[in-house]
Amino acid sequence: MRPKIYLFGDSITEESFSPGGWGSSLAHHFARTADVVLRGYSGYNTRWALKVKERVFPEAESGDAPVAVTVFFGANDAVIPDRCGGFQHVPLDEYKQNLLDIIAFLKKQWPSTRIILITPPPIDEAARLLDPYINNLSGLPERTNESAGRYAKQCLAAAAECGVPAIDLWTKMQQSPGWQKACLRDGLHLTENGNKVVFEEVIGQLREGGISLETLPADLPLWAEIDPNDPLKCFEK
Amino acid sequence: MRPKIYLFGDSITEESFSPGGWGSSLAHHFARTADVVLRGYSGYNTRWALKVKERVFPEAESGDAPVAVTVFFGANDAVIPDRCGGFQHVPLDEYKQNLLDIIAFLKKQWPSTRIILITPPPIDEAARLLDPYINNLSGLPERTNESAGRYAKQCLAAAAECGVPAIDLWTKMQQSPGWQKACLRDGLHLTENGNKVVFEEVIGQLREGGISLETLPADLPLWAEIDPNDPLKCFEK
């Protein structure tokens, strides 16, 4: 049975199998070694994630521990409360506690699974004002980069408190020149470049946890292992 | 528990999660409704697939019937026997029988699963001669379009004999003007356009079997179903 890697998060996870998405890149990378399982829920914050965690990860499947789970929330929690989309907002302290509760739940279910937290990405506020999906008449962005940064910091704090690794996407992404347009499509969701950043960071954190193409056994003989003079031999094992 | 769709096949399946690939397009399409599980094995023909079918679909997991399985072999079976890569060749009659055996195996394990056969794609012979991965000194392509067509026909015959649907990719793809370069990257594997053809055909065959976004329940409340005035209400169910 192949090991599983779950991707748990909001729309940045749900759309991660779109062309060039970080989820499909992971699935392609681990094409013969692991199943990448999509559990992304557009619009969700940690409060809602906490409500549904038992349905996302049913106890009935708990015997089949994944090798890793990415937990990628915060972009919606960080919405400014009194602006457009404010009902998605979760206060900063609650956000951190919700992450701690999600980690505790996963750790209890699967003690040896590598849990990787991912902070929300930075926000390009100018682009948010142009989002055609938001009926925003206030002239103020519903998300700010400063707010996303505060949530990112609490995400890192939660990870440190639990001793799980975290990807500081908010900081990492802002190190790319012109990250606003290079990494973000609409000021929030990822371009192909932005997806590459997430993919590389996740691959790196998996590798740190001993999860890589070098350590995971390939499912069935690889092309290079098949003897042209006696191809069936390797299937008899 | 989300329904599963298995993709079982050779390299055209294994690489289906590459950017723009038909597998990742399926996973993206069914992001909230079904898990698309990759079981592609580069270089494999039906003879080898038959040898490993119990390991690809273990009996231990047979209780968890997928809603659909695509079976996509033939491109390697159809290699010309006395040319480069000839050890992948499987005689035409055996190819058909192997497909029948694979279908019988899947039907026994999962009587209600929709099995979708896919014929090998057409071959652009001129491009095959340029494939840098093949040490082909003969000046003759190791695959021909005529051979792929004969295997495609037997694939359709096997499907008809078992009463399962089939996608005639060999014919379908040749209906695109300039299919040689538009649909094929190296005369055999798919371009983004070629991947689109497979994706559309698979979606169509799933729909014919009652498997679509309209019929599959979404996993957890969708964004549009969440009441901004009382977001938690929909999670209490």
PDB file of N, CA, C and O in Angstrom, chain A residues 10-23 42-43 72 75-76 121-134 142-143 169 173 178-198, chain B residues 28 223:
ATOM      1  N   ASP A  10      -7.268  25.666   2.722  1.00  0.00           N
ATOM      2  CA  ASP A  10      -8.338  26.474   2.131  1.00  0.00           C
ATOM      3  C   ASP A  10      -8.252  26.458   0.599  1.00  0.00           C
ATOM      4  O   ASP A  10      -7.813  25.471  -0.002  1.00  0.00           O
ATOM      5  N   SER A  11      -8.659  27.547  -0.051  1.00  0.00           N
ATOM      6  CA  SER A  11      -8.703  27.546  -1.521  1.00  0.00           C
ATOM      7  C   SER A  11      -7.311  27.385  -2.150  1.00  0.00           C
ATOM      8  O   SER A  11      -7.197  26.841  -3.251  1.00  0.00           O
ATOM      9  N   ILE A  12      -6.270  27.834  -1.446  1.00  0.00           N
ATOM     10  CA  ILE A  12      -4.920  27.706  -2.025  1.00  0.00           C
ATOM     11  C   ILE A  12      -4.519  26.228  -2.070  1.00  0.00           C
ATOM     12  O   ILE A  12      -3.695  25.815  -2.865  1.00  0.00           O
ATOM     13  N   THR A  13      -5.155  25.438  -1.217  1.00  0.00           N
ATOM     14  CA  THR A  13      -4.987  23.985  -1.307  1.00  0.00           C
ATOM     15  C   THR A  13      -5.990  23.402  -2.307  1.00  0.00           C
ATOM     16  O   THR A  13      -5.609  22.591  -3.159  1.00  0.00           O
ATOM     17  N   GLU A  14      -7.259  23.835  -2.216  1.00  0.00           N
ATOM     18  CA  GLU A  14      -8.286  23.251  -3.104  1.00  0.00           C
ATOM     19  C   GLU A  14      -7.907  23.395  -4.576  1.00  0.00           C
ATOM     20  O   GLU A  14      -8.153  22.496  -5.377  1.00  0.00           O
ATOM     21  N   GLU A  15      -7.297  24.520  -4.925  1.00  0.00           N
ATOM     22  CA  GLU A  15      -6.966  24.727  -6.342  1.00  0.00           C
ATOM     23  C   GLU A  15      -5.531  24.281  -6.679  1.00  0.00           C
ATOM     24  O   GLU A  15      -5.014  24.624  -7.746  1.00  0.00           O
ATOM     25  N   SER A  16      -4.935  23.494  -5.792  1.00  0.00           N
ATOM     26  CA  SER A  16      -3.521  23.131  -5.992  1.00  0.00           C
ATOM     27  C   SER A  16      -3.298  22.080  -7.082  1.00  0.00           C
ATOM     28  O   SER A  16      -2.169  21.731  -7.383  1.00  0.00           O
ATOM     29  N   PHE A  17      -4.387  21.545  -7.656  1.00  0.00           N
ATOM     30  CA  PHE A  17      -4.237  20.634  -8.794  1.00  0.00           C
ATOM     31  C   PHE A  17      -4.571  21.314 -10.124  1.00  0.00           C
ATOM     32  O   PHE A  17      -4.673  20.653 -11.155  1.00  0.00           O
ATOM     33  N   SER A  18      -4.724  22.635 -10.094  1.00  0.00           N
ATOM     34  CA  SER A  18      -4.886  23.373 -11.352  1.00  0.00           C
ATOM     35  C   SER A  18      -3.542  23.341 -12.090  1.00  0.00           C
ATOM     36  O   SER A  18      -2.523  22.985 -11.500  1.00  0.00           O
ATOM     37  N   PRO A  19      -3.516  23.725 -13.390  1.00  0.00           N
ATOM     38  CA  PRO A  19      -2.257  23.599 -14.151  1.00  0.00           C
ATOM     39  C   PRO A  19      -1.088  24.301 -13.445  1.00  0.00           C
ATOM     40  O   PRO A  19      -1.190  25.466 -13.085  1.00  0.00           O
ATOM     41  N   GLY A  20      -0.013  23.568 -13.224  1.00  0.00           N
ATOM     42  CA  GLY A  20       1.156  24.123 -12.542  1.00  0.00           C
ATOM     43  C   GLY A  20       0.997  24.230 -11.039  1.00  0.00           C
ATOM     44  O   GLY A  20       1.862  24.790 -10.362  1.00  0.00           O
ATOM     45  N   GLY A  21      -0.077  23.694 -10.489  1.00  0.00           N
ATOM     46  CA  GLY A  21      -0.349  23.805  -9.051  1.00  0.00           C
ATOM     47  C   GLY A  21       0.608  22.966  -8.206  1.00  0.00           C
ATOM     48  O   GLY A  21       1.134  21.961  -8.666  1.00  0.00           O
ATOM     49  N   TRP A  22       0.796  23.411  -6.961  1.00  0.00           N
ATOM     50  CA  TRP A  22       1.767  22.724  -6.094  1.00  0.00           C
ATOM     51  C   TRP A  22       1.307  21.319  -5.726  1.00  0.00           C
ATOM     52  O   TRP A  22       2.140  20.430  -5.541  1.00  0.00           O
ATOM     53  N   GLY A  23       0.010  21.086  -5.673  1.00  0.00           N
ATOM     54  CA  GLY A  23      -0.495  19.749  -5.369  1.00  0.00           C
ATOM     55  C   GLY A  23      -0.222  18.777  -6.503  1.00  0.00           C
ATOM     56  O   GLY A  23       0.280  17.667  -6.271  1.00  0.00           O
ATOM     57  N   SER A  42     -12.295  25.681  -0.112  1.00  0.00           N
ATOM     58  CA  SER A  42     -12.277  27.116  -0.425  1.00  0.00           C
ATOM     59  C   SER A  42     -13.040  27.933   0.596  1.00  0.00           C
ATOM     60  O   SER A  42     -14.180  27.590   0.948  1.00  0.00           O
ATOM     61  N   GLY A  43     -12.435  29.020   1.029  1.00  0.00           N
ATOM     62  CA  GLY A  43     -13.090  29.951   1.922  1.00  0.00           C
ATOM     63  C   GLY A  43     -12.954  29.616   3.399  1.00  0.00           C
ATOM     64  O   GLY A  43     -13.244  30.450   4.250  1.00  0.00           O
ATOM     65  N   PHE A  72      -2.616  24.217   5.995  1.00  0.00           N
ATOM     66  CA  PHE A  72      -2.341  25.478   5.296  1.00  0.00           C
ATOM     67  C   PHE A  72      -3.582  26.379   5.399  1.00  0.00           C
ATOM     68  O   PHE A  72      -4.415  26.414   4.496  1.00  0.00           O
ATOM     69  N   ALA A  75      -5.143  32.483   5.499  1.00  0.00           N
ATOM     70  CA  ALA A  75      -5.469  33.548   4.544  1.00  0.00           C
ATOM     71  C   ALA A  75      -6.878  34.094   4.785  1.00  0.00           C
ATOM     72  O   ALA A  75      -7.127  35.292   4.605  1.00  0.00           O
ATOM     73  N   ASN A  76      -7.792  33.213   5.211  1.00  0.00           N
ATOM     74  CA  ASN A  76      -9.162  33.661   5.477  1.00  0.00           C
ATOM     75  C   ASN A  76      -9.332  34.166   6.909  1.00  0.00           C
ATOM     76  O   ASN A  76     -10.065  35.128   7.145  1.00  0.00           O
ATOM     77  N   PRO A 121       0.107  33.196   2.600  1.00  0.00           N
ATOM     78  CA  PRO A 121       1.035  33.925   1.730  1.00  0.00           C
ATOM     79  C   PRO A 121       0.938  35.427   2.005  1.00  0.00           C
ATOM     80  O   PRO A 121      -0.010  35.864   2.669  1.00  0.00           O
ATOM     81  N   PRO A 122       1.883  36.200   1.500  1.00  0.00           N
ATOM     82  CA  PRO A 122       1.727  37.658   1.602  1.00  0.00           C
ATOM     83  C   PRO A 122       0.559  38.103   0.718  1.00  0.00           C
ATOM     84  O   PRO A 122       0.063  37.331  -0.099  1.00  0.00           O
ATOM     85  N   ILE A 123       0.143  39.336   0.917  1.00  0.00           N
ATOM     86  CA  ILE A 123      -1.009  39.878   0.188  1.00  0.00           C
ATOM     87  C   ILE A 123      -0.570  41.088  -0.644  1.00  0.00           C
ATOM     88  O   ILE A 123       0.140  41.962  -0.151  1.00  0.00           O
ATOM     89  N   ASP A 124      -0.993  41.100  -1.898  1.00  0.00           N
ATOM     90  CA  ASP A 124      -0.813  42.289  -2.744  1.00  0.00           C
ATOM     91  C   ASP A 124      -2.138  43.063  -2.703  1.00  0.00           C
ATOM     92  O   ASP A 124      -3.103  42.695  -3.384  1.00  0.00           O
ATOM     93  N   GLU A 125      -2.169  44.084  -1.857  1.00  0.00           N
ATOM     94  CA  GLU A 125      -3.434  44.769  -1.574  1.00  0.00           C
ATOM     95  C   GLU A 125      -4.033  45.439  -2.816  1.00  0.00           C
ATOM     96  O   GLU A 125      -5.247  45.414  -3.021  1.00  0.00           O
ATOM     97  N   ALA A 126      -3.170  45.994  -3.650  1.00  0.00           N
ATOM     98  CA  ALA A 126      -3.662  46.661  -4.861  1.00  0.00           C
ATOM     99  C   ALA A 126      -4.446  45.669  -5.726  1.00  0.00           C
ATOM    100  O   ALA A 126      -5.513  45.991  -6.256  1.00  0.00           O
ATOM    101  N   ALA A 127      -3.931  44.467  -5.846  1.00  0.00           N
ATOM    102  CA  ALA A 127      -4.605  43.456  -6.670  1.00  0.00           C
ATOM    103  C   ALA A 127      -5.903  42.990  -6.033  1.00  0.00           C
ATOM    104  O   ALA A 127      -6.868  42.656  -6.726  1.00  0.00           O
ATOM    105  N   ARG A 128      -5.958  42.969  -4.707  1.00  0.00           N
ATOM    106  CA  ARG A 128      -7.197  42.532  -4.036  1.00  0.00           C
ATOM    107  C   ARG A 128      -8.368  43.440  -4.386  1.00  0.00           C
ATOM    108  O   ARG A 128      -9.510  42.995  -4.451  1.00  0.00           O
ATOM    109  N   LEU A 129      -8.073  44.725  -4.586  1.00  0.00           N
ATOM    110  CA  LEU A 129      -9.153  45.675  -4.902  1.00  0.00           C
ATOM    111  C   LEU A 129      -9.756  45.418  -6.279  1.00  0.00           C
ATOM    112  O   LEU A 129     -10.847  45.897  -6.581  1.00  0.00           O
ATOM    113  N   LEU A 130      -9.017  44.674  -7.097  1.00  0.00           N
ATOM    114  CA  LEU A 130      -9.499  44.408  -8.459  1.00  0.00           C
ATOM    115  C   LEU A 130     -10.200  43.049  -8.581  1.00  0.00           C
ATOM    116  O   LEU A 130     -10.656  42.680  -9.644  1.00  0.00           O
ATOM    117  N   ASP A 131     -10.260  42.272  -7.483  1.00  0.00           N
ATOM    118  CA  ASP A 131     -10.825  40.923  -7.555  1.00  0.00           C
ATOM    119  C   ASP A 131     -12.286  40.979  -7.978  1.00  0.00           C
ATOM    120  O   ASP A 131     -13.134  41.515  -7.257  1.00  0.00           O
ATOM    121  N   PRO A 132     -12.609  40.441  -9.155  1.00  0.00           N
ATOM    122  CA  PRO A 132     -13.993  40.541  -9.647  1.00  0.00           C
ATOM    123  C   PRO A 132     -14.966  39.684  -8.843  1.00  0.00           C
ATOM    124  O   PRO A 132     -16.182  39.853  -8.966  1.00  0.00           O
ATOM    125  N   TYR A 133     -14.450  38.761  -8.029  1.00  0.00           N
ATOM    126  CA  TYR A 133     -15.345  37.878  -7.273  1.00  0.00           C
ATOM    127  C   TYR A 133     -15.827  38.523  -5.973  1.00  0.00           C
ATOM    128  O   TYR A 133     -16.662  37.983  -5.277  1.00  0.00           O
ATOM    129  N   ILE A 134     -15.235  39.654  -5.655  1.00  0.00           N
ATOM    130  CA  ILE A 134     -15.617  40.319  -4.406  1.00  0.00           C
ATOM    131  C   ILE A 134     -16.348  41.613  -4.733  1.00  0.00           C
ATOM    132  O   ILE A 134     -15.863  42.432  -5.498  1.00  0.00           O
ATOM    133  N   GLU A 142      -9.895  43.827   1.515  1.00  0.00           N
ATOM    134  CA  GLU A 142     -10.449  43.007   2.613  1.00  0.00           C
ATOM    135  C   GLU A 142      -9.354  42.227   3.337  1.00  0.00           C
ATOM    136  O   GLU A 142      -9.564  41.708   4.423  1.00  0.00           O
ATOM    137  N   ARG A 143      -8.197  42.147   2.685  1.00  0.00           N
ATOM    138  CA  ARG A 143      -7.021  41.523   3.304  1.00  0.00           C
ATOM    139  C   ARG A 143      -5.856  42.506   3.199  1.00  0.00           C
ATOM    140  O   ARG A 143      -5.745  43.215   2.195  1.00  0.00           O
ATOM    141  N   LEU A 169       5.763  30.936   4.499  1.00  0.00           N
ATOM    142  CA  LEU A 169       5.511  31.344   3.117  1.00  0.00           C
ATOM    143  C   LEU A 169       5.413  32.867   3.004  1.00  0.00           C
ATOM    144  O   LEU A 169       5.823  33.442   1.986  1.00  0.00           O
ATOM    145  N   MET A 173       8.050  34.178   0.302  1.00  0.00           N
ATOM    146  CA  MET A 173       7.552  34.681  -0.971  1.00  0.00           C
ATOM    147  C   MET A 173       7.981  36.132  -1.204  1.00  0.00           C
ATOM    148  O   MET A 173       8.273  36.526  -2.334  1.00  0.00           O
ATOM    149  N   GLY A 178       9.565  41.398  -7.108  1.00  0.00           N
ATOM    150  CA  GLY A 178       8.272  41.546  -7.788  1.00  0.00           C
ATOM    151  C   GLY A 178       7.277  40.465  -7.409  1.00  0.00           C
ATOM    152  O   GLY A 178       6.433  40.063  -8.218  1.00  0.00           O
ATOM    153  N   TRP A 179       7.373  39.970  -6.145  1.00  0.00           N
ATOM    154  CA  TRP A 179       6.522  38.856  -5.692  1.00  0.00           C
ATOM    155  C   TRP A 179       5.035  39.145  -5.890  1.00  0.00           C
ATOM    156  O   TRP A 179       4.250  38.230  -6.120  1.00  0.00           O
ATOM    157  N   GLN A 180       4.655  40.425  -5.823  1.00  0.00           N
ATOM    158  CA  GLN A 180       3.224  40.780  -5.900  1.00  0.00           C
ATOM    159  C   GLN A 180       2.569  40.231  -7.158  1.00  0.00           C
ATOM    160  O   GLN A 180       1.454  39.713  -7.101  1.00  0.00           O
ATOM    161  N   LYS A 181       3.285  40.376  -8.278  1.00  0.00           N
ATOM    162  CA  LYS A 181       2.721  39.862  -9.536  1.00  0.00           C
ATOM    163  C   LYS A 181       3.351  38.512  -9.911  1.00  0.00           C
ATOM    164  O   LYS A 181       2.708  37.690 -10.567  1.00  0.00           O
ATOM    165  N   ALA A 182       4.605  38.303  -9.513  1.00  0.00           N
ATOM    166  CA  ALA A 182       5.294  37.061  -9.895  1.00  0.00           C
ATOM    167  C   ALA A 182       4.683  35.853  -9.188  1.00  0.00           C
ATOM    168  O   ALA A 182       4.544  34.781  -9.780  1.00  0.00           O
ATOM    169  N   CYS A 183       4.313  36.030  -7.933  1.00  0.00           N
ATOM    170  CA  CYS A 183       3.845  34.877  -7.143  1.00  0.00           C
ATOM    171  C   CYS A 183       2.339  34.830  -6.947  1.00  0.00           C
ATOM    172  O   CYS A 183       1.799  33.773  -6.620  1.00  0.00           O
ATOM    173  N   LEU A 184       1.678  35.969  -7.117  1.00  0.00           N
ATOM    174  CA  LEU A 184       0.240  36.025  -6.815  1.00  0.00           C
ATOM    175  C   LEU A 184      -0.567  36.418  -8.049  1.00  0.00           C
ATOM    176  O   LEU A 184      -0.187  37.319  -8.793  1.00  0.00           O
ATOM    177  N   ARG A 185      -1.691  35.729  -8.228  1.00  0.00           N
ATOM    178  CA  ARG A 185      -2.535  35.911  -9.412  1.00  0.00           C
ATOM    179  C   ARG A 185      -3.510  37.065  -9.213  1.00  0.00           C
ATOM    180  O   ARG A 185      -3.815  37.801 -10.135  1.00  0.00           O
ATOM    181  N   ASP A 186      -4.033  37.165  -8.015  1.00  0.00           N
ATOM    182  CA  ASP A 186      -5.080  38.138  -7.690  1.00  0.00           C
ATOM    183  C   ASP A 186      -4.783  38.767  -6.330  1.00  0.00           C
ATOM    184  O   ASP A 186      -5.692  39.132  -5.595  1.00  0.00           O
ATOM    185  N   GLY A 187      -3.508  38.807  -6.005  1.00  0.00           N
ATOM    186  CA  GLY A 187      -3.112  39.374  -4.726  1.00  0.00           C
ATOM    187  C   GLY A 187      -3.161  38.396  -3.573  1.00  0.00           C
ATOM    188  O   GLY A 187      -2.752  38.720  -2.457  1.00  0.00           O
ATOM    189  N   LEU A 188      -3.672  37.179  -3.837  1.00  0.00           N
ATOM    190  CA  LEU A 188      -3.865  36.180  -2.767  1.00  0.00           C
ATOM    191  C   LEU A 188      -3.546  34.764  -3.251  1.00  0.00           C
ATOM    192  O   LEU A 188      -2.775  34.035  -2.623  1.00  0.00           O
ATOM    193  N   HIS A 189      -4.181  34.374  -4.365  1.00  0.00           N
ATOM    194  CA  HIS A 189      -3.960  33.023  -4.893  1.00  0.00           C
ATOM    195  C   HIS A 189      -2.691  32.993  -5.752  1.00  0.00           C
ATOM    196  O   HIS A 189      -2.210  34.023  -6.209  1.00  0.00           O
ATOM    197  N   LEU A 190      -2.183  31.778  -5.982  1.00  0.00           N
ATOM    198  CA  LEU A 190      -0.825  31.634  -6.512  1.00  0.00           C
ATOM    199  C   LEU A 190      -0.753  31.559  -8.031  1.00  0.00           C
ATOM    200  O   LEU A 190      -1.591  30.921  -8.680  1.00  0.00           O
ATOM    201  N   THR A 191       0.276  32.187  -8.579  1.00  0.00           N
ATOM    202  CA  THR A 191       0.642  31.976  -9.979  1.00  0.00           C
ATOM    203  C   THR A 191       1.469  30.688 -10.059  1.00  0.00           C
ATOM    204  O   THR A 191       1.774  30.061  -9.041  1.00  0.00           O
ATOM    205  N   GLU A 192       1.881  30.342 -11.272  1.00  0.00           N
ATOM    206  CA  GLU A 192       2.728  29.165 -11.443  1.00  0.00           C
ATOM    207  C   GLU A 192       4.027  29.330 -10.638  1.00  0.00           C
ATOM    208  O   GLU A 192       4.497  28.370 -10.015  1.00  0.00           O
ATOM    209  N   ASN A 193       4.577  30.533 -10.638  1.00  0.00           N
ATOM    210  CA  ASN A 193       5.782  30.788  -9.838  1.00  0.00           C
ATOM    211  C   ASN A 193       5.522  30.621  -8.346  1.00  0.00           C
ATOM    212  O   ASN A 193       6.333  30.043  -7.624  1.00  0.00           O
ATOM    213  N   GLY A 194       4.403  31.183  -7.900  1.00  0.00           N
ATOM    214  CA  GLY A 194       4.045  31.053  -6.488  1.00  0.00           C
ATOM    215  C   GLY A 194       3.850  29.594  -6.108  1.00  0.00           C
ATOM    216  O   GLY A 194       4.275  29.141  -5.041  1.00  0.00           O
ATOM    217  N   ASN A 195       3.202  28.845  -6.996  1.00  0.00           N
ATOM    218  CA  ASN A 195       3.022  27.409  -6.766  1.00  0.00           C
ATOM    219  C   ASN A 195       4.357  26.695  -6.658  1.00  0.00           C
ATOM    220  O   ASN A 195       4.511  25.764  -5.858  1.00  0.00           O
ATOM    221  N   LYS A 196       5.322  27.121  -7.462  1.00  0.00           N
ATOM    222  CA  LYS A 196       6.654  26.505  -7.421  1.00  0.00           C
ATOM    223  C   LYS A 196       7.318  26.723  -6.069  1.00  0.00           C
ATOM    224  O   LYS A 196       7.972  25.822  -5.541  1.00  0.00           O
ATOM    225  N   VAL A 197       7.142  27.932  -5.524  1.00  0.00           N
ATOM    226  CA  VAL A 197       7.715  28.221  -4.205  1.00  0.00           C
ATOM    227  C   VAL A 197       7.140  27.239  -3.175  1.00  0.00           C
ATOM    228  O   VAL A 197       7.880  26.613  -2.410  1.00  0.00           O
ATOM    229  N   VAL A 198       5.807  27.085  -3.172  1.00  0.00           N
ATOM    230  CA  VAL A 198       5.178  26.179  -2.200  1.00  0.00           C
ATOM    231  C   VAL A 198       5.660  24.749  -2.422  1.00  0.00           C
ATOM    232  O   VAL A 198       6.052  24.050  -1.470  1.00  0.00           O
TER     233      VAL A 198
ATOM    234  N   HIS B  28      -8.361  18.126 -10.378  1.00  0.00           N
ATOM    235  CA  HIS B  28      -8.806  19.509 -10.191  1.00  0.00           C
ATOM    236  C   HIS B  28     -10.329  19.603 -10.380  1.00  0.00           C
ATOM    237  O   HIS B  28     -11.031  20.220  -9.584  1.00  0.00           O
ATOM    238  N   TRP B 223     -18.466  26.890  -0.445  1.00  0.00           N
ATOM    239  CA  TRP B 223     -18.413  28.327  -0.166  1.00  0.00           C
ATOM    240  C   TRP B 223     -19.785  28.991  -0.337  1.00  0.00           C
ATOM    241  O   TRP B 223     -20.239  29.747   0.516  1.00  0.00           O
TER     242      TRP B 223
END
